[in-house]
Every structure is written in C-alpha cells, then in structure tokens.
mmCIF file of C-alpha atoms in Angstrom:
data_model
loop_
_atom_site.group_PDB
_atom_site.id
_atom_site.type_symbol
_atom_site.label_atom_id
_atom_site.label_comp_id
_atom_site.label_asym_id
_atom_site.label_seq_id
_atom_site.Cartn_x
_atom_site.Cartn_y
_atom_site.Cartn_z
ATOM 1 C CA MET S 239 187.186 33.489 45.354
ATOM 2 C CA SER S 240 185.725 31.826 48.389
ATOM 3 C CA GLY S 241 183.511 35.045 49.449
ATOM 4 C CA GLU S 242 186.244 36.066 52.195
ATOM 5 C CA THR S 243 187.346 39.330 52.226
ATOM 6 C CA THR S 244 191.028 39.946 52.737
ATOM 7 C CA PRO S 245 192.204 43.026 54.458
ATOM 8 C CA GLU S 246 193.511 44.595 51.481
ATOM 9 C CA CYS S 247 190.106 44.421 50.145
ATOM 10 C CA GLU S 248 188.344 45.594 53.449
ATOM 11 C CA THR S 249 190.753 48.287 53.028
ATOM 12 C CA ALA S 250 189.730 49.104 49.992
ATOM 13 C CA ARG S 251 186.317 49.036 50.304
ATOM 14 C CA LYS S 252 186.483 51.685 53.356
ATOM 15 C CA ASP S 253 188.244 53.965 51.161
ATOM 16 C CA PHE S 254 186.053 53.960 48.075
ATOM 17 C CA ALA S 255 183.098 54.803 50.924
ATOM 18 C CA LEU S 256 184.802 57.490 52.702
ATOM 19 C CA GLU S 257 185.595 59.116 48.830
ATOM 20 C CA ARG S 258 182.076 58.462 47.965
ATOM 21 C CA TYR S 259 180.705 59.770 51.441
ATOM 22 C CA ARG S 260 182.873 63.065 50.752
ATOM 23 C CA TYR S 261 181.215 63.086 47.440
ATOM 24 C CA ILE S 262 178.107 63.128 48.626
ATOM 25 C CA LEU S 263 178.417 65.338 51.271
ATOM 26 C CA GLN S 264 179.716 67.793 48.654
ATOM 27 C CA GLN S 265 176.340 66.850 46.396
ATOM 28 C CA ILE S 266 174.097 67.819 49.528
ATOM 29 C CA HIS S 267 176.226 71.421 50.060
ATOM 30 C CA ALA S 268 175.783 72.285 46.127
ATOM 31 C CA VAL S 269 171.788 71.243 46.426
ATOM 32 C CA ASN S 270 171.387 73.498 49.439
ATOM 33 C CA GLU S 271 173.451 76.624 47.522
ATOM 34 C CA ASN S 272 171.163 75.940 44.599
ATOM 35 C CA THR S 273 168.030 77.126 46.808
ATOM 36 C CA TYR S 274 169.874 80.639 47.437
ATOM 37 C CA ARG S 275 170.811 81.144 43.535
ATOM 38 C CA PHE S 276 167.392 80.067 42.341
ATOM 39 C CA LEU S 277 165.882 82.492 45.144
ATOM 40 C CA ALA S 278 167.906 85.241 43.591
ATOM 41 C CA ILE S 279 167.189 84.509 40.092
ATOM 42 C CA TYR S 280 163.413 84.934 40.888
ATOM 43 C CA GLN S 281 164.085 87.579 42.904
ATOM 44 C CA THR S 282 165.818 89.594 39.851
ATOM 45 C CA LEU S 283 163.714 88.483 36.823
ATOM 46 C CA ALA S 284 160.192 88.932 39.099
ATOM 47 C CA THR S 285 161.317 92.612 39.484
ATOM 48 C CA THR S 286 162.700 93.296 36.599
ATOM 49 C CA LEU S 287 159.342 91.697 34.588
ATOM 50 C CA VAL S 288 157.479 93.680 37.160
ATOM 51 C CA GLY S 289 159.539 96.722 37.064
ATOM 52 C CA ALA S 290 158.585 96.591 33.040
ATOM 53 C CA ALA S 291 154.842 96.102 33.724
ATOM 54 C CA LEU S 292 154.989 99.369 36.068
ATOM 55 C CA ALA S 293 156.806 101.438 33.612
ATOM 56 C CA LEU S 294 154.190 100.355 30.480
ATOM 57 C CA PHE S 295 151.658 101.062 32.563
ATOM 58 C CA VAL S 296 153.203 104.614 34.015
ATOM 59 C CA GLY S 297 153.917 105.674 30.404
ATOM 60 C CA TYR S 298 151.653 103.802 27.751
ATOM 61 C CA ARG S 299 149.901 107.064 27.039
ATOM 62 C CA LYS S 300 153.154 109.243 26.465
ATOM 63 C CA TRP S 301 154.391 106.457 24.383
ATOM 64 C CA GLY S 302 151.215 106.621 22.023
ATOM 65 C CA LEU S 303 149.763 103.027 22.753
ATOM 66 C CA ASP S 304 146.055 102.393 23.796
ATOM 67 C CA ALA S 305 144.655 101.064 26.940
ATOM 68 C CA ALA S 306 144.046 97.592 25.369
ATOM 69 C CA THR S 307 147.612 97.021 24.014
ATOM 70 C CA ALA S 308 149.062 98.569 27.400
ATOM 71 C CA GLN S 309 146.798 95.797 29.183
ATOM 72 C CA ARG S 310 147.864 92.768 27.224
ATOM 73 C CA GLY S 311 151.311 93.896 28.248
ATOM 74 C CA VAL S 312 150.781 93.788 31.429
ATOM 75 C CA ILE S 313 149.222 91.048 31.879
ATOM 76 C CA GLY S 314 152.086 89.564 29.065
ATOM 77 C CA LEU S 315 154.697 90.540 31.734
ATOM 78 C CA LEU S 316 153.054 89.283 34.583
ATOM 79 C CA ILE S 317 152.481 85.551 32.829
ATOM 80 C CA LEU S 318 156.048 85.945 32.166
ATOM 81 C CA ALA S 319 156.837 86.407 35.890
ATOM 82 C CA THR S 320 154.715 83.475 36.500
ATOM 83 C CA VAL S 321 156.519 81.440 34.072
ATOM 84 C CA VAL S 322 159.925 82.393 35.509
ATOM 85 C CA ALA S 323 158.321 81.433 39.353
ATOM 86 C CA ALA S 324 157.394 78.278 37.821
ATOM 87 C CA PHE S 325 160.917 76.898 36.397
ATOM 88 C CA THR S 326 162.254 78.142 39.388
ATOM 89 C CA ILE S 327 159.266 76.144 41.906
ATOM 90 C CA THR S 328 160.350 73.311 39.959
ATOM 91 C CA LEU S 329 164.215 73.537 39.765
ATOM 92 C CA MET S 330 163.677 73.715 44.097
ATOM 93 C CA ILE S 331 161.447 70.483 43.689
ATOM 94 C CA VAL S 332 163.922 68.804 41.505
ATOM 95 C CA GLY S 333 166.471 70.027 44.467
ATOM 96 C CA VAL S 334 165.104 68.560 47.408
ATOM 97 C CA ILE S 335 164.560 64.943 45.614
ATOM 98 C CA ALA S 336 168.138 64.616 44.757
ATOM 99 C CA TRP S 337 168.740 66.549 48.575
ATOM 100 C CA VAL S 338 166.481 63.291 49.750
ATOM 101 C CA ASP S 339 168.168 61.069 47.396
ATOM 102 C CA TYR S 340 171.914 61.855 48.513
ATOM 103 C CA ARG S 341 170.933 62.080 51.667
ATOM 104 C CA ASN S 342 169.561 58.691 51.503
ATOM 105 C CA GLU S 343 172.860 57.436 50.079
ATOM 106 C CA GLU S 344 174.619 58.797 52.589
ATOM 107 C CA CYS S 345 172.615 56.827 55.540
ATOM 108 C CA ASP S 346 173.332 53.576 53.091
ATOM 109 C CA ILE S 347 176.766 54.246 53.277
ATOM 110 C CA THR S 348 176.722 55.385 57.356
ATOM 111 C CA ASP S 349 174.381 51.744 58.051
ATOM 112 C CA GLU S 350 177.314 49.678 56.241
ATOM 113 C CA ILE S 351 180.637 51.201 57.434
ATOM 114 C CA VAL S 352 179.415 53.056 60.725
ATOM 115 C CA ALA S 353 176.667 51.650 62.667
ATOM 116 C CA VAL S 354 173.120 51.153 61.520
ATOM 117 C CA GLY S 355 171.093 53.921 62.498
ATOM 118 C CA PHE S 356 174.086 56.207 62.674
ATOM 119 C CA ARG S 357 172.888 58.871 60.735
ATOM 120 C CA LYS S 358 168.808 59.104 60.504
ATOM 121 C CA ARG S 359 167.000 58.878 57.073
ATOM 122 C CA PRO S 360 165.105 62.263 55.750
ATOM 123 C CA GLN S 361 161.444 62.070 56.364
ATOM 124 C CA ILE S 362 159.500 64.377 53.999
ATOM 125 C CA ALA S 363 157.125 65.130 56.947
ATOM 126 C CA ASN S 364 159.670 67.129 58.455
ATOM 127 C CA PHE S 365 159.405 69.675 55.582
ATOM 128 C CA SER S 366 158.147 72.520 57.984
ATOM 129 C CA ARG S 367 161.813 72.639 58.659
ATOM 130 C CA TRP S 368 163.677 72.903 55.400
ATOM 131 C CA TYR S 369 164.142 76.373 54.386
ATOM 132 C CA GLU S 370 163.078 75.798 50.790
ATOM 133 C CA THR S 371 159.526 75.198 52.024
ATOM 134 C CA TYR S 372 159.583 79.051 53.120
ATOM 135 C CA VAL S 373 161.252 79.603 49.948
ATOM 136 C CA LEU S 374 158.777 78.572 47.645
ATOM 137 C CA LEU S 375 156.086 79.963 50.175
ATOM 138 C CA PHE S 376 157.629 83.281 49.371
ATOM 139 C CA ILE S 377 157.887 82.535 45.942
ATOM 140 C CA LEU S 378 153.639 81.892 45.624
ATOM 141 C CA VAL S 379 152.572 84.555 47.797
ATOM 142 C CA SER S 380 154.702 87.044 46.194
ATOM 143 C CA LEU S 381 153.273 85.938 42.829
ATOM 144 C CA ALA S 382 149.810 86.219 44.064
ATOM 145 C CA VAL S 383 150.529 89.397 45.443
ATOM 146 C CA MET S 384 151.443 90.491 41.685
ATOM 147 C CA TRP S 385 148.667 89.240 40.396
ATOM 148 C CA LEU S 386 146.344 90.888 43.180
ATOM 149 C CA LEU S 387 147.572 94.114 43.132
ATOM 150 C CA ALA S 388 147.687 93.933 39.342
ATOM 151 C CA GLY S 389 144.117 92.794 38.901
ATOM 152 C CA VAL S 390 143.086 95.534 41.708
ATOM 153 C CA PHE S 391 144.999 98.379 40.534
ATOM 154 C CA LEU S 392 146.758 98.687 37.311
ATOM 155 C CA LEU S 393 144.356 96.721 34.725
ATOM 156 C CA PRO S 394 141.621 98.866 36.193
ATOM 157 C CA ALA S 395 142.854 102.071 35.786
ATOM 158 C CA MET S 396 143.991 101.469 32.216
ATOM 159 C CA ASN S 397 140.718 101.350 30.798
#
C-alpha cells in the first residue's frame, strides 16, 4: 500500500462518484417536488379549515350554539390552520436546508472529478430567486389574511 492508485481503483472511484452524483441529483429533484406537495397539503387543509369556520359562522344559530361557543370554534379552526401553516413552513425550511446540503455535496463531487468551480455553490443570498421563498410568503400572507378577515368580519358579527 504505497498510496498509489491503480487504474482499476481510479475507475472504481469515478464509477462510485458518478453513482453518488446521480443519487444526489435524484434527491435534489425529490426535494424540489416536495415543495409543491407541501403547498398542496397546506392549500387543501387551510381551505377545509377556513370553510369549516365559515360554515360555523353561518350556521351556529341554526345549530343552537351560543355566540361565544361559535367564536371559540372559529378561533380554534384558525389556530389549526396556523398549526398547519407552521408545519408546512417547517417542512419547507428543512427541505431548503437539505437542498443546500445536497448541492454542496454535488459541488464537492464535481470539484474533485470534473474541475474545481465546475458548479457554483448555492448562496443563501440568492433566496429571492428560489420559488420556496414565494411559497413561504404566500403561506404567511394567506394566514395573515385569514386572521384579519376573521377578526374584522366574523368574530365581531357573532356578538
């Protein structure tokens, strides 16, 4: 074991690096797809919960509920929507962290096998170009609008 590499070892190392590179690209693709899944889950659950809050607002008298109970129900449903939003945001942030990690590993492999600097490393400063940024903003704005509309229109009308 003199530290020299044989042509067979070099070929095996490159083959391994290529397989690892394919795996990393597959994981990056999966992380990107997950963002859309998380958004779809958020939209579905938020729409359902807000729909239930509106149904409670419209039907609480017909159902024989007092206004205070209905208000607590609307607030509870909005809290659930907030929890869903927080969970979705957490999953997306973890996805971004995983994406950055995979991209750095991709750059490590290309630096070693292809050429140093072949792929630029991800920069957090470029967050304005990431679609995750705008999905997160959508979730935060929609959540704020839900609470604002409930506070201005639904809750005062239930008194």
